Amino acid sequence: MAKVKRVARCFHCGAILQDTDPNMKGYCPEELLTNQSRVEDSVLYCQTCFDMFKDINSGELNHNIDEDIMHILDDAVATDAMVVWVVDTFTFNGTLKKSVVNKIQNLRVAVIATKKDLLAKYTTEKHLEKYVRYCFLEAGIDPVYVKAVGGKEEKQYAEILDTCIRNSEGRDVFVIGYTGAGKSTLLNRILKVYKNPTRRSVRVRNYPKTNIEVFTIPLSNSSNMYDLPGFDLDISVVGKVENDVKKCIVPKKSASMHRFTVDLGESIVLGGLAAYSVVKGRPSKYSIFVSEKVDVKKIKYENLDAFLLKNNDTKANKPTSKRFMSFHDYEVFEYAMERDGLLHDIAVEGLGWISFKGEGQTIRITIPKGVAIKETLAKVKK
Ligand SMILES: Nc1nc2c(ncn2[C@@H]2O[C@H](COP(=O)(O)OP(=O)(O)OP(=O)(O)O)[C@@H](O)[C@H]2O)c(=O)[nH]1
Ligand SMILES: [Mg+2]
């Protein structure tokens, strides 16, 4: 795997910080830059700006998830219930929220990866399930079942229902996942193959001691399957943009592929939302996968900041968001790849991903603040 580090920028002028030449742009004393926890958590200034401003603070992102959902999960733990964690394969990386993982890791967890149809052209079902299982194991959950679904074919939903009934052993089943992951769609499809074994009806009811209305499907006389509301999508571009932008970036069909040869000092810009830039390396082939409504363009890296600012007015490279108007709204990460010749992916959560061969290059990624990125060995069919 490649080494990744956050590239620090001056909070005021946006210069990439460096500790080698005090006379060049972006100089910052070495002791500040080499203290990794400081670089990750703090606002840093280049020396020039530091001398001018000393009292600016940055806001923290609020990563709290809904208390009611956590309260319901307390019940799940207390009753040794089963959890079905629905993940959206297109908006997957980083969605395994630590607080939820910690709470449910001793329960039986089935994972349903939805929207397989959006990736179908490029990824096989087996690889997808293997990758999702690997990510859950890495996070600390050993799923009893992992299934990638998409489309309406009834067989897959009958299998999921059977698995839930078998593994829950007469206890409740809680269906959880991020907003828009596909929980309700999944349950509606399950209902098509469901036969009610009880005298109770399928209904929406208030979950005790919460303000949450839950869709409830009886599984036995003493157990139900509950469709919970989604957690906040705070690590995805989808959760950070306006509704019209959201509609552009979530693909309706499979993601579109754009191919570029990218040279040192060039950037690939995805709408006005993110960019991949090669800051070390030789010309190489890169494939970018995004929704068909996201414009993808190659520009010079030195023009990237200016391009993003100008594009917010001209909207030439769509979509843009009014929430990302200055470089303060973006973060920069850097991936130093090994020369392993293997195919790698780097995904920007909720927006898309780039695929390329590891050739010792360094790739800088500019993304909206708080959005997750993930690098993996690609499981993409050639
Ligand atoms: N292409 C595709 N779209 C899907 C699939 N599953 C769900 N969707 C779409 O994803 C969107 C969100 O689906 P929902 O089922 O409402 O998601 P949810 O997890 O219940 O969302 P919340 O209740 O807000 O947490 C809808 O537009 C669905 O049509 C799928 O397998 N493939
Ligand atoms: Mg729902």
Tab-separated table of C-alpha atoms and ligand atoms in Angstrom:
chain	number	residue	atom	x	y	z
A	1	MET	CA	0.000	0.000	0.000
A	2	ALA	CA	1.133	3.534	-0.658
A	3	LYS	CA	2.102	5.984	2.050
A	4	VAL	CA	-0.399	8.771	2.508
A	5	LYS	CA	0.064	12.052	4.301
A	6	ARG	CA	-1.950	15.186	4.597
A	7	VAL	CA	-0.347	18.093	2.731
A	8	ALA	CA	-0.445	21.125	4.942
A	9	ARG	CA	-1.370	24.469	3.429
A	10	CYS	CA	-1.185	27.928	4.894
A	11	PHE	CA	-4.632	28.633	6.330
A	12	HIS	CA	-4.502	32.216	5.130
A	13	CYS	CA	-2.850	32.301	1.710
A	14	GLY	CA	-3.211	28.640	0.724
A	15	ALA	CA	0.465	28.102	-0.115
A	16	ILE	CA	1.637	24.482	0.225
A	17	LEU	CA	3.793	24.590	3.359
A	18	GLN	CA	7.471	23.695	3.143
A	19	ASP	CA	10.290	23.799	5.675
A	20	THR	CA	13.303	23.928	3.362
A	21	ASP	CA	13.608	27.493	2.103
A	22	PRO	CA	12.624	30.483	4.296
A	23	ASN	CA	12.749	32.739	1.240
A	24	MET	CA	10.298	30.688	-0.823
A	25	LYS	CA	6.511	30.760	-0.717
A	26	GLY	CA	4.886	28.716	2.058
A	27	TYR	CA	7.865	28.517	4.449
A	28	CYS	CA	6.932	27.146	7.869
A	29	PRO	CA	9.443	26.177	10.598
A	30	GLU	CA	10.384	22.504	10.540
A	31	GLU	CA	9.270	21.786	14.138
A	32	LEU	CA	5.677	22.710	13.229
A	33	LEU	CA	5.594	20.717	10.014
A	34	THR	CA	7.233	17.551	11.302
A	35	ASN	CA	4.897	17.254	14.284
A	36	GLN	CA	2.335	15.095	12.495
A	37	SER	CA	-0.474	15.412	15.038
A	38	ARG	CA	-0.111	19.172	14.848
A	39	VAL	CA	-0.232	19.161	11.059
A	40	GLU	CA	-3.343	16.954	11.099
A	41	ASP	CA	-5.291	18.809	13.749
A	42	SER	CA	-4.211	22.427	13.648
A	43	VAL	CA	-4.484	25.505	11.602
A	44	LEU	CA	-1.022	26.336	10.281
A	45	TYR	CA	0.241	29.514	8.665
A	46	CYS	CA	3.238	30.143	6.505
A	47	GLN	CA	5.742	32.419	8.214
A	48	THR	CA	4.648	35.463	6.203
A	49	CYS	CA	0.987	35.118	7.133
A	50	PHE	CA	1.812	34.130	10.705
A	51	ASP	CA	3.591	37.418	11.114
A	52	MET	CA	0.468	39.213	9.905
A	53	PHE	CA	-2.301	37.240	11.644
A	54	LYS	CA	-2.160	35.440	14.930
A	55	ASP	CA	-5.708	34.997	16.124
A	56	ILE	CA	-7.648	32.996	13.585
A	57	ASN	CA	-9.345	29.763	14.594
A	58	SER	CA	-10.898	26.992	12.586
A	59	GLY	CA	-14.258	25.328	13.273
A	60	GLU	CA	-14.526	21.622	13.972
A	61	LEU	CA	-16.798	19.391	11.947
A	62	ASN	CA	-19.616	17.937	13.971
A	63	HIS	CA	-19.363	14.175	13.697
A	64	ASN	CA	-22.201	13.319	16.133
A	65	ILE	CA	-24.684	10.824	14.929
A	66	ASP	CA	-28.275	10.847	15.911
A	67	GLU	CA	-28.755	9.989	19.588
A	68	ASP	CA	-31.994	8.135	18.984
A	69	ILE	CA	-30.284	5.678	16.635
A	70	MET	CA	-27.594	5.036	19.238
A	71	HIS	CA	-30.322	4.499	21.834
A	72	ILE	CA	-31.969	1.890	19.590
A	73	LEU	CA	-28.600	0.212	19.084
A	74	ASP	CA	-28.263	0.027	22.892
A	75	ASP	CA	-31.447	-2.058	22.807
A	76	ALA	CA	-29.960	-4.198	20.036
A	77	VAL	CA	-26.902	-4.895	22.197
A	78	ALA	CA	-28.984	-5.562	25.311
A	79	THR	CA	-31.121	-8.141	23.488
A	80	ASP	CA	-28.267	-9.689	21.490
A	81	ALA	CA	-30.134	-8.768	18.324
A	82	MET	CA	-28.906	-9.033	14.770
A	83	VAL	CA	-27.837	-6.044	12.690
A	84	VAL	CA	-28.098	-5.693	8.928
A	85	TRP	CA	-25.658	-2.957	7.923
A	86	VAL	CA	-26.601	-1.600	4.511
A	87	VAL	CA	-23.734	0.073	2.661
A	88	ASP	CA	-23.890	1.887	-0.634
A	89	THR	CA	-21.061	0.580	-2.795
A	90	PHE	CA	-20.762	3.887	-4.618
A	91	THR	CA	-20.494	5.847	-1.350
A	92	PHE	CA	-18.765	3.258	0.775
A	93	ASN	CA	-15.296	4.274	1.879
A	94	GLY	CA	-15.200	5.671	5.380
A	95	THR	CA	-18.859	4.898	6.115
A	96	LEU	CA	-17.969	2.444	8.881
A	97	LYS	CA	-18.520	4.908	11.677
A	98	LYS	CA	-16.298	4.064	14.656
A	99	SER	CA	-18.950	4.769	17.309
A	100	VAL	CA	-21.400	2.408	15.601
A	101	VAL	CA	-18.730	-0.243	14.983
A	102	ASN	CA	-17.739	-0.152	18.658
A	103	LYS	CA	-21.306	-0.537	19.784
A	104	ILE	CA	-22.347	-3.462	17.603
A	105	GLN	CA	-19.129	-5.371	17.044
A	106	ASN	CA	-20.161	-8.275	19.294
A	107	LEU	CA	-23.506	-8.729	17.538
A	108	ARG	CA	-24.172	-10.815	14.447
A	109	VAL	CA	-23.829	-8.423	11.548
A	110	ALA	CA	-24.930	-9.107	7.984
A	111	VAL	CA	-23.698	-6.634	5.389
A	112	ILE	CA	-25.740	-5.765	2.322
A	113	ALA	CA	-23.815	-3.759	-0.264
A	114	THR	CA	-26.382	-1.970	-2.464
A	115	LYS	CA	-26.209	-0.275	-5.869
A	116	LYS	CA	-23.989	-2.955	-7.374
A	117	ASP	CA	-25.677	-2.036	-10.671
A	118	LEU	CA	-23.897	1.358	-10.598
A	119	LEU	CA	-20.514	-0.378	-10.639
A	120	ALA	CA	-21.478	-3.487	-12.580
A	121	LYS	CA	-19.514	-2.690	-15.699
A	122	TYR	CA	-16.200	-2.420	-13.910
A	123	THR	CA	-16.389	-4.583	-10.812
A	124	THR	CA	-17.351	-8.197	-10.263
A	125	GLU	CA	-19.764	-9.180	-7.501
A	126	LYS	CA	-17.223	-11.542	-5.937
A	127	HIS	CA	-14.566	-8.828	-5.725
A	128	LEU	CA	-17.026	-6.340	-4.339
A	129	GLU	CA	-18.125	-8.706	-1.567
A	130	LYS	CA	-14.517	-9.606	-0.779
A	131	TYR	CA	-13.560	-5.938	-0.581
A	132	VAL	CA	-16.543	-5.030	1.634
A	133	ARG	CA	-15.797	-7.974	3.952
A	134	TYR	CA	-12.148	-6.911	4.161
A	135	CYS	CA	-13.159	-3.345	5.124
A	136	PHE	CA	-15.510	-4.592	7.857
A	137	LEU	CA	-12.843	-6.946	9.228
A	138	GLU	CA	-10.361	-4.079	9.203
A	139	ALA	CA	-12.853	-1.964	11.176
A	140	GLY	CA	-13.359	-4.754	13.767
A	141	ILE	CA	-16.531	-6.516	12.588
A	142	ASP	CA	-16.546	-10.092	11.296
A	143	PRO	CA	-19.774	-10.247	9.250
A	144	VAL	CA	-21.839	-13.437	9.276
A	145	TYR	CA	-22.874	-12.687	5.689
A	146	VAL	CA	-21.916	-10.246	2.946
A	147	LYS	CA	-24.043	-9.783	-0.146
A	148	ALA	CA	-23.797	-7.298	-2.987
A	149	VAL	CA	-27.192	-6.454	-4.494
A	150	GLY	CA	-28.637	-4.206	-7.158
A	151	GLY	CA	-31.664	-4.364	-9.398
A	152	LYS	CA	-34.944	-6.125	-8.763
A	153	GLU	CA	-34.121	-9.810	-9.196
A	154	GLU	CA	-36.172	-11.495	-6.425
A	155	LYS	CA	-33.828	-14.404	-5.731
A	156	GLN	CA	-31.193	-12.243	-4.036
A	157	TYR	CA	-33.764	-10.676	-1.671
A	158	ALA	CA	-35.271	-14.072	-0.744
A	159	GLU	CA	-31.751	-15.215	0.184
A	160	ILE	CA	-31.218	-12.128	2.373
A	161	LEU	CA	-34.531	-12.633	4.185
A	162	ASP	CA	-33.734	-16.319	4.771
A	163	THR	CA	-30.283	-15.446	6.107
A	164	CYS	CA	-31.730	-12.860	8.500
A	165	ILE	CA	-34.358	-15.248	9.825
A	166	ARG	CA	-31.787	-18.026	10.295
A	167	ASN	CA	-29.063	-15.904	11.897
A	168	SER	CA	-31.318	-13.849	14.151
A	169	GLU	CA	-32.447	-17.025	15.987
A	170	GLY	CA	-35.769	-15.521	16.988
A	171	ARG	CA	-34.358	-12.117	17.965
A	172	ASP	CA	-34.939	-8.688	16.418
A	173	VAL	CA	-33.098	-7.516	13.288
A	174	PHE	CA	-32.095	-3.839	13.027
A	175	VAL	CA	-31.384	-2.476	9.563
A	176	ILE	CA	-28.879	0.371	9.788
A	177	GLY	CA	-26.701	2.411	7.435
A	178	TYR	CA	-26.022	5.865	6.111
A	179	THR	CA	-28.737	8.116	4.727
A	180	GLY	CA	-29.558	7.021	1.219
A	181	ALA	CA	-27.624	3.741	1.500
A	182	GLY	CA	-30.704	1.900	0.245
A	183	LYS	CA	-32.240	0.470	3.455
A	184	SER	CA	-35.873	1.200	2.592
A	185	THR	CA	-35.425	0.078	-1.005
A	186	LEU	CA	-33.932	-3.172	0.279
A	187	LEU	CA	-36.836	-3.761	2.677
A	188	ASN	CA	-39.419	-2.962	-0.005
A	189	ARG	CA	-37.801	-5.581	-2.220
A	190	ILE	CA	-37.665	-8.054	0.671
A	191	LEU	CA	-41.403	-7.462	1.228
A	192	LYS	CA	-42.077	-8.794	-2.272
A	193	VAL	CA	-40.783	-12.216	-1.208
A	194	TYR	CA	-41.945	-12.026	2.425
A	195	LYS	CA	-44.732	-14.163	3.895
A	196	ASN	CA	-45.992	-12.898	7.240
A	197	PRO	CA	-45.717	-15.813	9.736
A	198	THR	CA	-47.607	-13.865	12.439
A	199	ARG	CA	-50.937	-12.190	13.080
A	200	ARG	CA	-49.232	-8.822	13.484
A	201	SER	CA	-49.107	-6.536	10.470
A	202	VAL	CA	-46.228	-4.814	8.711
A	203	ARG	CA	-46.460	-1.189	9.883
A	204	VAL	CA	-44.738	2.040	10.747
A	205	ARG	CA	-44.585	2.665	14.478
A	206	ASN	CA	-42.880	4.905	16.960
A	207	TYR	CA	-39.832	3.168	18.461
A	208	PRO	CA	-40.240	3.275	22.281
A	209	LYS	CA	-38.504	6.176	24.064
A	210	THR	CA	-37.410	7.842	20.806
A	211	ASN	CA	-38.844	10.305	18.306
A	212	ILE	CA	-38.167	7.873	15.487
A	213	GLU	CA	-40.841	6.276	13.324
A	214	VAL	CA	-39.648	2.849	12.215
A	215	PHE	CA	-40.957	0.571	9.519
A	216	THR	CA	-41.519	-2.772	11.271
A	217	ILE	CA	-41.758	-6.204	9.663
A	218	PRO	CA	-42.752	-9.102	11.964
A	219	LEU	CA	-40.357	-12.056	11.632
A	220	SER	CA	-41.891	-14.239	14.351
A	221	ASN	CA	-44.367	-13.811	17.192
A	222	SER	CA	-41.661	-12.205	19.305
A	223	SER	CA	-39.301	-10.581	16.808
A	224	ASN	CA	-39.291	-7.861	14.162
A	225	MET	CA	-37.110	-6.410	11.464
A	226	TYR	CA	-36.757	-2.614	11.903
A	227	ASP	CA	-35.850	-0.129	9.168
A	228	LEU	CA	-34.016	2.653	11.004
A	229	PRO	CA	-33.426	6.160	9.655
A	230	GLY	CA	-29.946	6.746	8.210
A	231	PHE	CA	-26.917	8.179	9.980
A	232	ASP	CA	-25.642	11.511	8.751
A	233	LEU	CA	-23.429	11.280	5.683
A	234	ASP	CA	-20.789	13.570	7.111
A	235	ILE	CA	-17.791	12.024	5.379
A	236	SER	CA	-19.193	11.985	1.858
A	237	VAL	CA	-19.383	14.704	-0.763
A	238	VAL	CA	-23.066	13.677	-1.017
A	239	GLY	CA	-23.668	14.841	2.551
A	240	LYS	CA	-21.954	18.177	2.005
A	241	VAL	CA	-23.520	19.575	-1.158
A	242	GLU	CA	-26.857	21.129	-2.115
A	243	ASN	CA	-29.655	18.830	-3.376
A	244	ASP	CA	-29.220	19.776	-7.039
A	245	VAL	CA	-25.480	19.019	-6.820
A	246	LYS	CA	-26.261	15.733	-5.073
A	247	LYS	CA	-28.438	14.742	-8.040
A	248	CYS	CA	-25.500	15.360	-10.387
A	249	ILE	CA	-22.885	13.413	-8.476
A	250	VAL	CA	-24.874	10.279	-7.604
A	251	PRO	CA	-24.904	8.263	-10.816
A	252	LYS	CA	-28.242	7.077	-12.140
A	253	LYS	CA	-26.607	4.432	-14.331
A	254	SER	CA	-23.106	3.003	-13.948
A	255	ALA	CA	-20.351	5.546	-13.413
A	256	SER	CA	-18.780	7.007	-16.595
A	257	MET	CA	-15.122	6.377	-17.288
A	258	HIS	CA	-12.763	9.126	-18.540
A	259	ARG	CA	-9.236	8.229	-19.657
A	260	PHE	CA	-6.329	10.676	-19.487
A	261	THR	CA	-2.582	10.592	-19.798
A	262	VAL	CA	-1.466	12.811	-16.938
A	263	ASP	CA	2.008	14.325	-16.798
A	264	LEU	CA	3.949	15.803	-13.896
A	265	GLY	CA	2.360	19.143	-12.927
A	266	GLU	CA	-1.063	18.325	-14.335
A	267	SER	CA	-4.404	18.023	-12.510
A	268	ILE	CA	-7.660	16.300	-13.296
A	269	VAL	CA	-10.562	18.339	-11.948
A	270	LEU	CA	-13.915	16.719	-11.138
A	271	GLY	CA	-16.511	19.484	-11.566
A	272	GLY	CA	-15.535	22.157	-9.052
A	273	LEU	CA	-15.469	19.647	-6.220
A	274	ALA	CA	-12.183	17.760	-6.237
A	275	ALA	CA	-8.934	17.283	-8.138
A	276	TYR	CA	-6.198	14.675	-8.591
A	277	SER	CA	-2.767	16.179	-9.343
A	278	VAL	CA	0.490	14.436	-10.222
A	279	VAL	CA	3.263	16.221	-8.307
A	280	LYS	CA	5.945	13.562	-8.834
A	281	GLY	CA	6.239	11.035	-11.599
A	282	ARG	CA	6.237	10.438	-15.326
A	283	PRO	CA	3.345	10.692	-17.788
A	284	SER	CA	1.020	7.824	-17.080
A	285	LYS	CA	-2.502	6.633	-17.863
A	286	TYR	CA	-5.297	7.386	-15.407
A	287	SER	CA	-8.965	6.335	-15.557
A	288	ILE	CA	-11.493	8.466	-13.702
A	289	PHE	CA	-14.937	7.109	-12.741
A	290	VAL	CA	-17.709	9.587	-11.892
A	291	SER	CA	-21.406	10.160	-12.539
A	292	GLU	CA	-22.208	10.974	-16.153
A	293	LYS	CA	-23.196	14.499	-15.063
A	294	VAL	CA	-19.801	15.393	-13.600
A	295	ASP	CA	-17.462	17.225	-16.008
A	296	VAL	CA	-13.867	16.019	-15.910
A	297	LYS	CA	-11.084	18.212	-17.218
A	298	LYS	CA	-7.268	18.290	-17.306
A	299	ILE	CA	-5.526	21.537	-16.300
A	300	LYS	CA	-2.094	22.680	-15.058
A	301	TYR	CA	-1.616	22.060	-11.341
A	302	GLU	CA	-0.217	25.557	-10.848
A	303	ASN	CA	-3.613	26.924	-11.969
A	304	LEU	CA	-5.703	24.641	-9.780
A	305	ASP	CA	-6.567	27.070	-6.951
A	306	ALA	CA	-7.384	29.853	-9.412
A	307	PHE	CA	-9.389	27.434	-11.559
A	308	LEU	CA	-11.537	26.261	-8.630
A	309	LEU	CA	-12.249	29.842	-7.568
A	310	LYS	CA	-13.080	31.027	-11.080
A	311	ASN	CA	-15.130	27.933	-11.818
A	312	ASN	CA	-17.403	28.798	-8.905
A	313	ASP	CA	-18.493	31.859	-10.923
A	314	THR	CA	-18.388	30.538	-14.471
A	315	LYS	CA	-19.590	27.001	-13.621
A	316	ALA	CA	-17.803	25.867	-16.767
A	317	ASN	CA	-16.811	22.541	-15.188
A	318	LYS	CA	-19.997	21.252	-13.528
A	319	PRO	CA	-21.119	20.737	-10.835
A	320	THR	CA	-19.985	23.377	-8.357
A	321	SER	CA	-21.195	23.969	-4.814
A	322	LYS	CA	-21.685	27.286	-3.065
A	323	ARG	CA	-20.357	25.583	0.055
A	324	PHE	CA	-16.821	25.334	-1.374
A	325	MET	CA	-15.948	28.858	-2.371
A	326	SER	CA	-12.354	29.271	-1.182
A	327	PHE	CA	-9.337	27.097	-0.545
A	328	HIS	CA	-10.332	27.132	3.165
A	329	ASP	CA	-13.140	24.783	2.198
A	330	TYR	CA	-10.777	22.177	0.699
A	331	GLU	CA	-8.159	19.868	2.154
A	332	VAL	CA	-5.172	18.396	0.355
A	333	PHE	CA	-3.811	14.873	0.811
A	334	GLU	CA	-0.836	13.271	-0.857
A	335	TYR	CA	-0.365	9.626	-1.849
A	336	ALA	CA	3.225	8.486	-2.433
A	337	MET	CA	2.787	5.329	-4.512
A	338	GLU	CA	5.229	2.451	-4.652
A	339	ARG	CA	6.625	1.314	-7.981
A	340	ASP	CA	4.713	-1.984	-7.787
A	341	GLY	CA	3.152	-1.943	-11.255
A	342	LEU	CA	-0.213	-2.905	-9.701
A	343	LEU	CA	-3.506	-1.225	-10.423
A	344	HIS	CA	-4.622	1.096	-7.583
A	345	ASP	CA	-7.801	3.061	-6.873
A	346	ILE	CA	-8.086	6.262	-4.892
A	347	ALA	CA	-11.710	7.109	-4.156
A	348	VAL	CA	-13.195	10.416	-3.051
A	349	GLU	CA	-16.188	9.424	-0.975
A	350	GLY	CA	-19.488	9.923	-2.782
A	351	LEU	CA	-17.927	11.472	-5.879
A	352	GLY	CA	-15.885	8.861	-7.727
A	353	TRP	CA	-12.454	7.318	-8.026
A	354	ILE	CA	-9.280	7.219	-10.055
A	355	SER	CA	-7.548	4.033	-11.239
A	356	PHE	CA	-3.883	3.844	-12.230
A	357	LYS	CA	-0.705	1.775	-12.037
A	358	GLY	CA	1.649	2.356	-9.099
A	359	GLU	CA	4.824	3.740	-10.706
A	360	GLY	CA	6.423	5.597	-7.803
A	361	GLN	CA	4.397	8.719	-8.529
A	362	THR	CA	3.003	11.129	-5.937
A	363	ILE	CA	-0.622	12.164	-6.313
A	364	ARG	CA	-2.121	15.144	-4.522
A	365	ILE	CA	-5.840	15.060	-3.914
A	366	THR	CA	-7.831	18.213	-3.284
A	367	ILE	CA	-11.192	17.461	-1.653
A	368	PRO	CA	-13.903	19.295	0.284
A	369	LYS	CA	-13.038	19.473	3.999
A	370	GLY	CA	-14.105	16.455	6.016
A	371	VAL	CA	-14.652	14.152	3.029
A	372	ALA	CA	-13.107	10.682	3.276
A	373	ILE	CA	-10.672	9.275	0.729
A	374	LYS	CA	-9.432	5.731	0.465
A	375	GLU	CA	-6.713	4.059	-1.542
A	376	THR	CA	-7.019	0.382	-2.370
A	377	LEU	CA	-5.618	-2.128	-4.749
A	378	ALA	CA	-8.075	-1.966	-7.605
A	379	LYS	CA	-10.503	-4.795	-8.180
A	380	VAL	CA	-11.433	-3.466	-11.563
A	381	LYS	CA	-11.783	-5.642	-14.630
A	382	LYS	CA	-9.417	-4.604	-17.398
B	1	LIG	N1	-29.165	2.199	-8.762
B	1	LIG	C1	-29.592	1.810	-7.562
B	1	LIG	N2	-30.187	2.710	-6.769
B	1	LIG	C2	-30.619	2.307	-5.547
B	1	LIG	C3	-30.453	0.962	-5.086
B	1	LIG	N3	-30.946	0.897	-3.825
B	1	LIG	C4	-31.421	2.132	-3.524
B	1	LIG	N4	-31.242	2.989	-4.556
B	1	LIG	C5	-31.614	4.416	-4.639
B	1	LIG	O1	-30.947	5.107	-3.577
B	1	LIG	C6	-31.791	6.151	-3.072
B	1	LIG	C7	-31.919	6.026	-1.568
B	1	LIG	O2	-32.551	4.798	-1.254
B	1	LIG	P1	-33.372	4.554	0.093
B	1	LIG	O3	-33.800	3.134	0.068
B	1	LIG	O4	-34.412	5.581	0.299
B	1	LIG	O5	-32.220	4.778	1.152
B	1	LIG	P2	-32.334	4.724	2.754
B	1	LIG	O6	-31.096	4.063	3.228
B	1	LIG	O7	-33.625	4.121	3.176
B	1	LIG	O8	-32.291	6.265	3.103
B	1	LIG	P3	-32.735	6.969	4.503
B	1	LIG	O9	-34.050	6.381	4.917
B	1	LIG	O10	-32.774	8.417	4.152
B	1	LIG	O11	-31.650	6.694	5.478
B	1	LIG	C8	-33.123	6.017	-3.804
B	1	LIG	O12	-33.142	6.965	-4.853
B	1	LIG	C9	-33.100	4.603	-4.359
B	1	LIG	O13	-33.858	4.474	-5.555
B	1	LIG	C10	-29.785	0.018	-5.969
B	1	LIG	O14	-29.550	-1.164	-5.650
B	1	LIG	N5	-29.388	0.509	-7.186
B	2	MG	MG	-35.157	4.842	4.430
